[in-house]
Amino acid sequence: MRYETLLFDLDHTLLDSDASEIAAYAHTMSMIELPDPDDHFQRYLRINHAMWAAVERGEMQPSEVRFRRFEQFVDEVGISADPVAMADAFVWGLGAFGELYDGARQVLDQFAGRVRLAMITNGLSEVQRARIERLDLAGYFDAVVISSEVGVTKPRPQIFDIAFEQLGQPDRQTSLMIGDSLTSDIRGGSDYEIATCWFNWRGAPADPDLTITHVITDLEQLVEIVLLSAG
Ligand SMILES: [Mg+2]
């Protein structure tokens, strides 16, 4: 086997986070009086995206995103809703809604007992813990590292240090980071000097400055890379 330790991102890699977010948004908006909330979904996405980019740059903590995205949303839309209540409802919805991508569990099943799996996620603890519980994922992973619990985010090497420590210091040569994000997963794995697998299901352009070991467009392709490689 070429790889013995797999480090997975969760959002948009194993989990359909778009569906989770759409449902959480609808749940949140059902609690406030805002006509045509769908008209403002793109605004939410823009605010949220900018804040998580700030997290990746180390300028913001995940716990701040939880509230501040709705503080800014309420401010921009010009409504009198309570951003704290909205943040609570949204986080509940993110945990409660959204399934694994088709085939993702089957891929994990094929790795179970054959390679060691870890999850490294920049999400919020309360969201990710609720999803892990609801989707019965804990049994797959020897380590689950959630940025808001450990105070450091991908792509920083310290979050990989924590995962490697929890895994008992596996060989970096046979470790692979799998994720959809160039800026957190691939940058993080590359800086940590482990192999990377970019799950580019969006068909996004690569970053020429970034070394990517493998690119896949379907998670099933990972099985071949990990289990069927010579060596
Ligand atoms: Mg992701």
Short mmCIF file of N, CA and C and ligand atoms in Angstrom, two decimals, residues 9-14 17 154 179-181 184-185 202, ligand 1:
data_model
loop_
_atom_site.label_atom_id
_atom_site.label_comp_id
_atom_site.label_asym_id
_atom_site.label_seq_id
_atom_site.Cartn_x
_atom_site.Cartn_y
_atom_site.Cartn_z
N ASP A 9 -10.48 15.94 5.14
CA ASP A 9 -11.32 17.11 5.39
C ASP A 9 -12.77 16.61 5.46
N LEU A 10 -13.66 17.35 6.10
CA LEU A 10 -15.07 16.93 6.15
C LEU A 10 -15.94 17.72 5.17
N ASP A 11 -15.97 19.04 5.32
CA ASP A 11 -16.90 19.87 4.52
C ASP A 11 -16.52 19.87 3.04
N HIS A 12 -17.48 19.57 2.21
CA HIS A 12 -17.30 19.54 0.75
C HIS A 12 -16.32 18.47 0.30
N THR A 13 -15.93 17.58 1.21
CA THR A 13 -15.06 16.46 0.81
C THR A 13 -15.82 15.16 1.06
N LEU A 14 -16.27 14.96 2.29
CA LEU A 14 -17.11 13.80 2.61
C LEU A 14 -18.57 14.21 2.70
N SER A 17 -21.87 19.81 2.14
CA SER A 17 -22.01 21.00 2.98
C SER A 17 -22.88 22.06 2.33
N LYS A 154 -6.25 24.67 9.75
CA LYS A 154 -5.56 24.43 8.48
C LYS A 154 -5.43 25.79 7.77
N GLY A 179 -8.66 16.62 0.49
CA GLY A 179 -9.63 17.68 0.71
C GLY A 179 -9.93 18.46 -0.55
N ASP A 180 -10.97 19.29 -0.47
CA ASP A 180 -11.43 20.06 -1.64
C ASP A 180 -10.78 21.44 -1.71
N SER A 181 -10.15 21.88 -0.63
CA SER A 181 -9.67 23.26 -0.59
C SER A 181 -8.17 23.35 -0.85
N SER A 184 -6.61 25.50 2.27
CA SER A 184 -6.46 24.90 3.61
C SER A 184 -5.92 23.47 3.54
N ASP A 185 -6.56 22.60 2.77
CA ASP A 185 -6.17 21.18 2.77
C ASP A 185 -4.85 20.95 2.01
N ARG A 202 -15.38 20.41 -8.23
CA ARG A 202 -15.92 21.63 -8.86
C ARG A 202 -15.30 21.88 -10.23
MG MG B 1 -13.59 21.39 2.67
#
